PDB file of C-alpha atoms in Angstrom:
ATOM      1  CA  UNK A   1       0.000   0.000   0.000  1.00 52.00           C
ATOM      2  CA  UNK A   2       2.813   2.223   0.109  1.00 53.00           C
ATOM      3  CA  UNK A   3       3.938   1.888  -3.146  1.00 52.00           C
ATOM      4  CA  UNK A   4       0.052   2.708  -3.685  1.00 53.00           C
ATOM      5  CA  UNK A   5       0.490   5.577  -1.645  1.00 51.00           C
ATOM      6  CA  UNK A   6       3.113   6.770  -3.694  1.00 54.00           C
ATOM      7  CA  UNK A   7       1.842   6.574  -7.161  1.00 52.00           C
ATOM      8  CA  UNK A   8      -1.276   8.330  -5.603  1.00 53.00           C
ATOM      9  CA  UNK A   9       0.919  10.976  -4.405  1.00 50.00           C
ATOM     10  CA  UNK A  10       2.094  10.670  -8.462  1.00 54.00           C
ATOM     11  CA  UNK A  11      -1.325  11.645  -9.382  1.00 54.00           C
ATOM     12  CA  UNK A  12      -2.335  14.209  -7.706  1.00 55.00           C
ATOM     13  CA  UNK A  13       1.376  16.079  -7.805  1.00 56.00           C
ATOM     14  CA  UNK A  14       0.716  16.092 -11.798  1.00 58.00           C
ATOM     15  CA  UNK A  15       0.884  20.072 -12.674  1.00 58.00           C
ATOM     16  CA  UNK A  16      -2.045  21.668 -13.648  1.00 58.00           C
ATOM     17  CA  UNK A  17      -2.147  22.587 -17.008  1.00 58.00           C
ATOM     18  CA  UNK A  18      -1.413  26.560 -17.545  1.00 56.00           C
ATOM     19  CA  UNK A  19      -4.555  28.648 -18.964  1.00 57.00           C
ATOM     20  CA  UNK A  20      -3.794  31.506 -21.542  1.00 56.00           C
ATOM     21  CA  UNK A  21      -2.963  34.558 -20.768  1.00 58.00           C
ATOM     22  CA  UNK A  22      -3.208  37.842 -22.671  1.00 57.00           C
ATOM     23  CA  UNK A  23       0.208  39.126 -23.901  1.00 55.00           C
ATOM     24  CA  UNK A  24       0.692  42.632 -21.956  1.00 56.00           C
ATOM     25  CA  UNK A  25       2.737  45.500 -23.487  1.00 56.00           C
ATOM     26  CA  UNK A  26       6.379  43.689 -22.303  1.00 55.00           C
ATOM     27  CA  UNK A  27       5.518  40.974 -24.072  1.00 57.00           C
ATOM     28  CA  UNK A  28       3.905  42.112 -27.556  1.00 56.00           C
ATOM     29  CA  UNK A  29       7.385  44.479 -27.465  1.00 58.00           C
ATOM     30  CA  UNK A  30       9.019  41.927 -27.573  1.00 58.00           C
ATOM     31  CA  UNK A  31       7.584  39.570 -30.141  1.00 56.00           C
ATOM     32  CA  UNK A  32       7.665  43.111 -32.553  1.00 55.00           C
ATOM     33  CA  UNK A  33      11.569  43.435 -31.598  1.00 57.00           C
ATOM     34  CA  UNK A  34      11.766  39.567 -32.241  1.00 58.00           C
ATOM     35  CA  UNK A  35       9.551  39.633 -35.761  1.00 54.00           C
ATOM     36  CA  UNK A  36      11.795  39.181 -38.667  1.00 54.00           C
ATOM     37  CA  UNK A  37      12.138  42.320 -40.489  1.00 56.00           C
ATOM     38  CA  UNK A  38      10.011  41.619 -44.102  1.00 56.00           C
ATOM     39  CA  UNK A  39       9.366  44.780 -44.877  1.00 61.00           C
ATOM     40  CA  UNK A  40      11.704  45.922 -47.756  1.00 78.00           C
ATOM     41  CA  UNK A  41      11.311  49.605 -47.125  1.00 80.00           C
ATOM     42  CA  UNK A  42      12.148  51.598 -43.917  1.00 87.00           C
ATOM     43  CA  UNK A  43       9.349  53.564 -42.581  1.00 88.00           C
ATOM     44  CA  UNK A  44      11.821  56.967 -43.844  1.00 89.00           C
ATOM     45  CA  UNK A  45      12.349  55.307 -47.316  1.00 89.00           C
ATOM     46  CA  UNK A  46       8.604  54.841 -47.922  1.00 90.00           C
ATOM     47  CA  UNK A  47       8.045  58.559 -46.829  1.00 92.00           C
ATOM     48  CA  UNK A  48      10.736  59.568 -49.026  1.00 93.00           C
ATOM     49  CA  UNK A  49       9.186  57.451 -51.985  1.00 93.00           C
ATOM     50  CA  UNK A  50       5.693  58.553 -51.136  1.00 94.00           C
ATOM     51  CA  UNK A  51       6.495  62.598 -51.296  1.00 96.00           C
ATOM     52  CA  UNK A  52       8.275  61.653 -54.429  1.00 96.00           C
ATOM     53  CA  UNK A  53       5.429  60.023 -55.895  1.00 96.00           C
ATOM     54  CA  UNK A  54       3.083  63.107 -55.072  1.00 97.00           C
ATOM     55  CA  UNK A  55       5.897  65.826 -56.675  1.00 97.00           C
ATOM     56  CA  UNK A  56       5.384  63.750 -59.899  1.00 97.00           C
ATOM     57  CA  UNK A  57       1.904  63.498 -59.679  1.00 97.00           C
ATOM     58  CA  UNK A  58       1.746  67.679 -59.230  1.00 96.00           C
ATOM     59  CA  UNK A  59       4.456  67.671 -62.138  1.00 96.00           C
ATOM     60  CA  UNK A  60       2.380  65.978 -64.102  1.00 95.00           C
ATOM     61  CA  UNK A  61      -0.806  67.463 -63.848  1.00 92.00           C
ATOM     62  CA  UNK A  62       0.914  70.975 -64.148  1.00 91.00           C
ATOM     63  CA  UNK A  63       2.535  69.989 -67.739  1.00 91.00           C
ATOM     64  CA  UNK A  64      -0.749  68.451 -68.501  1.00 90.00           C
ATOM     65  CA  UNK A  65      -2.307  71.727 -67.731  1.00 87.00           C
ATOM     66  CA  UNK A  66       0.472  73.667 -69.818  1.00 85.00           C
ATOM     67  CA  UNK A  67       0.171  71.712 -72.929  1.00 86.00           C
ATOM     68  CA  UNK A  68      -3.834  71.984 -73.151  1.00 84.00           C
ATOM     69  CA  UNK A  69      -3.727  75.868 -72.627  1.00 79.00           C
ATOM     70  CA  UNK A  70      -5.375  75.832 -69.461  1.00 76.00           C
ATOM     71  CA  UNK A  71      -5.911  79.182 -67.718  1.00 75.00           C
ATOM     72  CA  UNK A  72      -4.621  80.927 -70.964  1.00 78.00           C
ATOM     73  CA  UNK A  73      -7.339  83.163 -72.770  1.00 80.00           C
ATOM     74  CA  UNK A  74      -8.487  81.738 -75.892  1.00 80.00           C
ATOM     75  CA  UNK A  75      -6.864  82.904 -79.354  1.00 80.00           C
ATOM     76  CA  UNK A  76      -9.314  84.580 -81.623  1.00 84.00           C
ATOM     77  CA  UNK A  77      -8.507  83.556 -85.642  1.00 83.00           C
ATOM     78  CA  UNK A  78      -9.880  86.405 -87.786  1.00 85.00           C
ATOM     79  CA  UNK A  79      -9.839  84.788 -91.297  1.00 86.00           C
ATOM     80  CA  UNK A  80     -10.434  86.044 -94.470  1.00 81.00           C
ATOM     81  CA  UNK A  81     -13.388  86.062 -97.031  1.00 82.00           C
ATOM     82  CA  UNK A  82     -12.802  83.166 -99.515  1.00 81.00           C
ATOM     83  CA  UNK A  83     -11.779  84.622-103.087  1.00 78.00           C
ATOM     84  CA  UNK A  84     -13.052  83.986-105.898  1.00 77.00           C
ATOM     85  CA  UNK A  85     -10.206  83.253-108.477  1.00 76.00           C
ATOM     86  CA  UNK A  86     -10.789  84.671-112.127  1.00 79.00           C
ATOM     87  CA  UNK A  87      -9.537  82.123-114.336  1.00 80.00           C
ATOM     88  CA  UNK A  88      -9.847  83.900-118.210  1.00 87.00           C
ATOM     89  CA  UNK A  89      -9.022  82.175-121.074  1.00 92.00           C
ATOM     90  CA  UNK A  90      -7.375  83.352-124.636  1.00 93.00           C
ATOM     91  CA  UNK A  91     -10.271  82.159-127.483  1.00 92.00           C
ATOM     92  CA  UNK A  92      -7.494  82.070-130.095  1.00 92.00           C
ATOM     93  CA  UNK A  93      -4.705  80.441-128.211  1.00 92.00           C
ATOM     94  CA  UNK A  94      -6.384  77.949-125.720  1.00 93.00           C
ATOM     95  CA  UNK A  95      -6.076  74.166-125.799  1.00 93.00           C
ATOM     96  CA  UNK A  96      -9.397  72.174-125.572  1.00 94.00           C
ATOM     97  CA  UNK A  97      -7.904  71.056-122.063  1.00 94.00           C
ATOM     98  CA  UNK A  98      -8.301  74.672-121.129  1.00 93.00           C
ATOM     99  CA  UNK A  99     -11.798  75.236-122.119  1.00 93.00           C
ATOM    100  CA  UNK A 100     -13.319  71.833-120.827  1.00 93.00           C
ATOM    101  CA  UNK A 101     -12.092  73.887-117.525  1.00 90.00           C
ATOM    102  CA  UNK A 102     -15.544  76.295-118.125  1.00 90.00           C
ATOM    103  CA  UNK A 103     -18.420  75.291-116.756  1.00 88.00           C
ATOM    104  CA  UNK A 104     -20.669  74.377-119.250  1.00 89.00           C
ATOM    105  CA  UNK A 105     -18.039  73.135-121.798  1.00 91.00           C
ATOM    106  CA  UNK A 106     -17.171  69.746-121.718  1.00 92.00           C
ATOM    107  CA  UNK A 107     -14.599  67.594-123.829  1.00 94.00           C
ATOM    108  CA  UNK A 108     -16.516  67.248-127.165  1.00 95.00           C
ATOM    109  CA  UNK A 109     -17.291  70.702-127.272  1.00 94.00           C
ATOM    110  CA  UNK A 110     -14.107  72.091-126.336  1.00 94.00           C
ATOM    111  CA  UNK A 111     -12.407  69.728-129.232  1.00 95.00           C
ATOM    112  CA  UNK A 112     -14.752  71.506-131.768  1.00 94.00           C
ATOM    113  CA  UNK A 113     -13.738  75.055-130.468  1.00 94.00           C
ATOM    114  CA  UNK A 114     -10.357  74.338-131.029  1.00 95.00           C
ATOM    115  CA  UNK A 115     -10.565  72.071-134.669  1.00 95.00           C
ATOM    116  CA  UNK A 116     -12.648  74.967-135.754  1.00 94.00           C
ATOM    117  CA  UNK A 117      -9.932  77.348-135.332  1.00 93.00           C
ATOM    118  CA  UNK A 118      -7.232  75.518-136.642  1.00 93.00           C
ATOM    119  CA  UNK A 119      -9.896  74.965-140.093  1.00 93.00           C
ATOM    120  CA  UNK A 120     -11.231  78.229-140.368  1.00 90.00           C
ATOM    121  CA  UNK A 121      -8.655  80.864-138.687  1.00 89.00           C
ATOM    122  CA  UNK A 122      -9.031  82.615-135.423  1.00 91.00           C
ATOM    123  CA  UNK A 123     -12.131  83.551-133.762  1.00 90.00           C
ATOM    124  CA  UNK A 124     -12.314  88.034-134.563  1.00 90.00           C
ATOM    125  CA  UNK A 125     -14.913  88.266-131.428  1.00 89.00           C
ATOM    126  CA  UNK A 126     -16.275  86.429-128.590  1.00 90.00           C
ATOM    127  CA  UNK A 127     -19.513  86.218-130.654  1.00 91.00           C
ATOM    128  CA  UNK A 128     -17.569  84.389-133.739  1.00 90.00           C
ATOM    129  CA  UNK A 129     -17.791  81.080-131.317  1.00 91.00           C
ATOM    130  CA  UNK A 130     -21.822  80.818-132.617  1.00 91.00           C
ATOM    131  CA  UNK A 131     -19.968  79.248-135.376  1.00 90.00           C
ATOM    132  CA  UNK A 132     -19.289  75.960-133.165  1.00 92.00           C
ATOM    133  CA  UNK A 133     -22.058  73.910-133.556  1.00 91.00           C
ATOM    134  CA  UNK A 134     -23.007  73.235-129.864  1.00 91.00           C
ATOM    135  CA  UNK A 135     -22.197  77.082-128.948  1.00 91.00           C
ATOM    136  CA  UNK A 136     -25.197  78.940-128.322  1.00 91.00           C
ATOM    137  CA  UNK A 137     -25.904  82.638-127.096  1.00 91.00           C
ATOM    138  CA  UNK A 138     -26.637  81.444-123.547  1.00 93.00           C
ATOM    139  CA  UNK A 139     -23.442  79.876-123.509  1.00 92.00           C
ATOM    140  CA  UNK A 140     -21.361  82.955-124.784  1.00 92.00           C
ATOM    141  CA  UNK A 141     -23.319  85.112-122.345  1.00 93.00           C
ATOM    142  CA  UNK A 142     -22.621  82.300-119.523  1.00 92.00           C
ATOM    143  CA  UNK A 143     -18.912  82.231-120.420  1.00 90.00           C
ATOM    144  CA  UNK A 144     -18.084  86.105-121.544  1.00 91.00           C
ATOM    145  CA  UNK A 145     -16.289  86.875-118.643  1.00 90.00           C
ATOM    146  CA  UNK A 146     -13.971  84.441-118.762  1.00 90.00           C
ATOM    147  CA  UNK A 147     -13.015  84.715-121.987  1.00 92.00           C
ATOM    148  CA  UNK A 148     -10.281  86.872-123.427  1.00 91.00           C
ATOM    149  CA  UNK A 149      -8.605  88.083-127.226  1.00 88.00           C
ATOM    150  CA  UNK A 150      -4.902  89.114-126.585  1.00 79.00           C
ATOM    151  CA  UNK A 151      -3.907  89.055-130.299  1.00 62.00           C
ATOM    152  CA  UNK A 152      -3.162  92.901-131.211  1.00 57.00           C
ATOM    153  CA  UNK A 153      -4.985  92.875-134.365  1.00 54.00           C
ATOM    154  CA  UNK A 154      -8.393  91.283-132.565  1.00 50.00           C
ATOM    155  CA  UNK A 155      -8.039  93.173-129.456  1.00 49.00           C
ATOM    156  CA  UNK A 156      -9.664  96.352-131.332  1.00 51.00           C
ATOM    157  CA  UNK A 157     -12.978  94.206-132.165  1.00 48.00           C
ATOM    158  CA  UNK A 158     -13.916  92.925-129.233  1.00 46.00           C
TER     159      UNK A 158
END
């Protein structure tokens, strides 16, 4: 019975197990001070790299600003009237290319202009072009400003 004693004694001498505790302030100092360091930047780098990051950002939105004229007054364009461009041609010298340019004269008729001339000699007046077969007064009226005689001897008639 001693030896039953003794492994009683066993039993009951067993520690208790311990119950949890909250960490207090020594203690989470510690495990901080003991936590490996994974951070890459030090607090002071990543404040460096952060006011760097916002001076490009301003940078950028300045330029930005700069480039698309903003707070500049807007540039007023005065422009002219369109012209109108006088285009004139010579009856006796022009090629049919030349007078398919008028309006109202196209290929065919501007080849008959100019075989007529070379047949029967050079047009005296502006009203000699009746003689064209497909020339009609509306069409000389239509066309008499643009068309010019700069030979000496026909300059007289017209």
């Amino acid at each position: 019975m001693a030896a039953d004693s003794q492994d009683f004694s066993r039993e009951t001498s067993k520690p208790t197990p311990a119950v949890h505790q909250p960490n207090t302030s020594a203690q989470s100092e510690e495990s901080v001070a003991s936590f490996p360091a994974t951070v890459w930047l030090r607090h002071a780098d990543q404040f460096l790299l952060g006011s760097l990051l916002i001076v490009l950002l301003v940078l950028l939105i300045a330029c930005r600003g700069k480039m698309s004229g903003w707070g500049q007054a807007e540039i007023e364009i005065l422009s002219q009237q369109p012209r109108e461009y006088y285009y004139a041609i010579d009856i006796n010298r022009a090629s049919w290319v030349e007078w398919a340019q008028l309006d109202g004269i196209g290929e065919v008729i501007a080849r008959r202009i100019v075989d007529e001339r070379q047949r029967h000699g050079p047009f005296q007046s502006i009203e000699d072009l009746r003689r064209v077969r497909g020339v009609g007064t509306k069409l000389i009226e239509k066309l008499a400003p643009f068309l010019t005689i700069t030979d000496e001897e026909f300059k007289e008639l017209r």
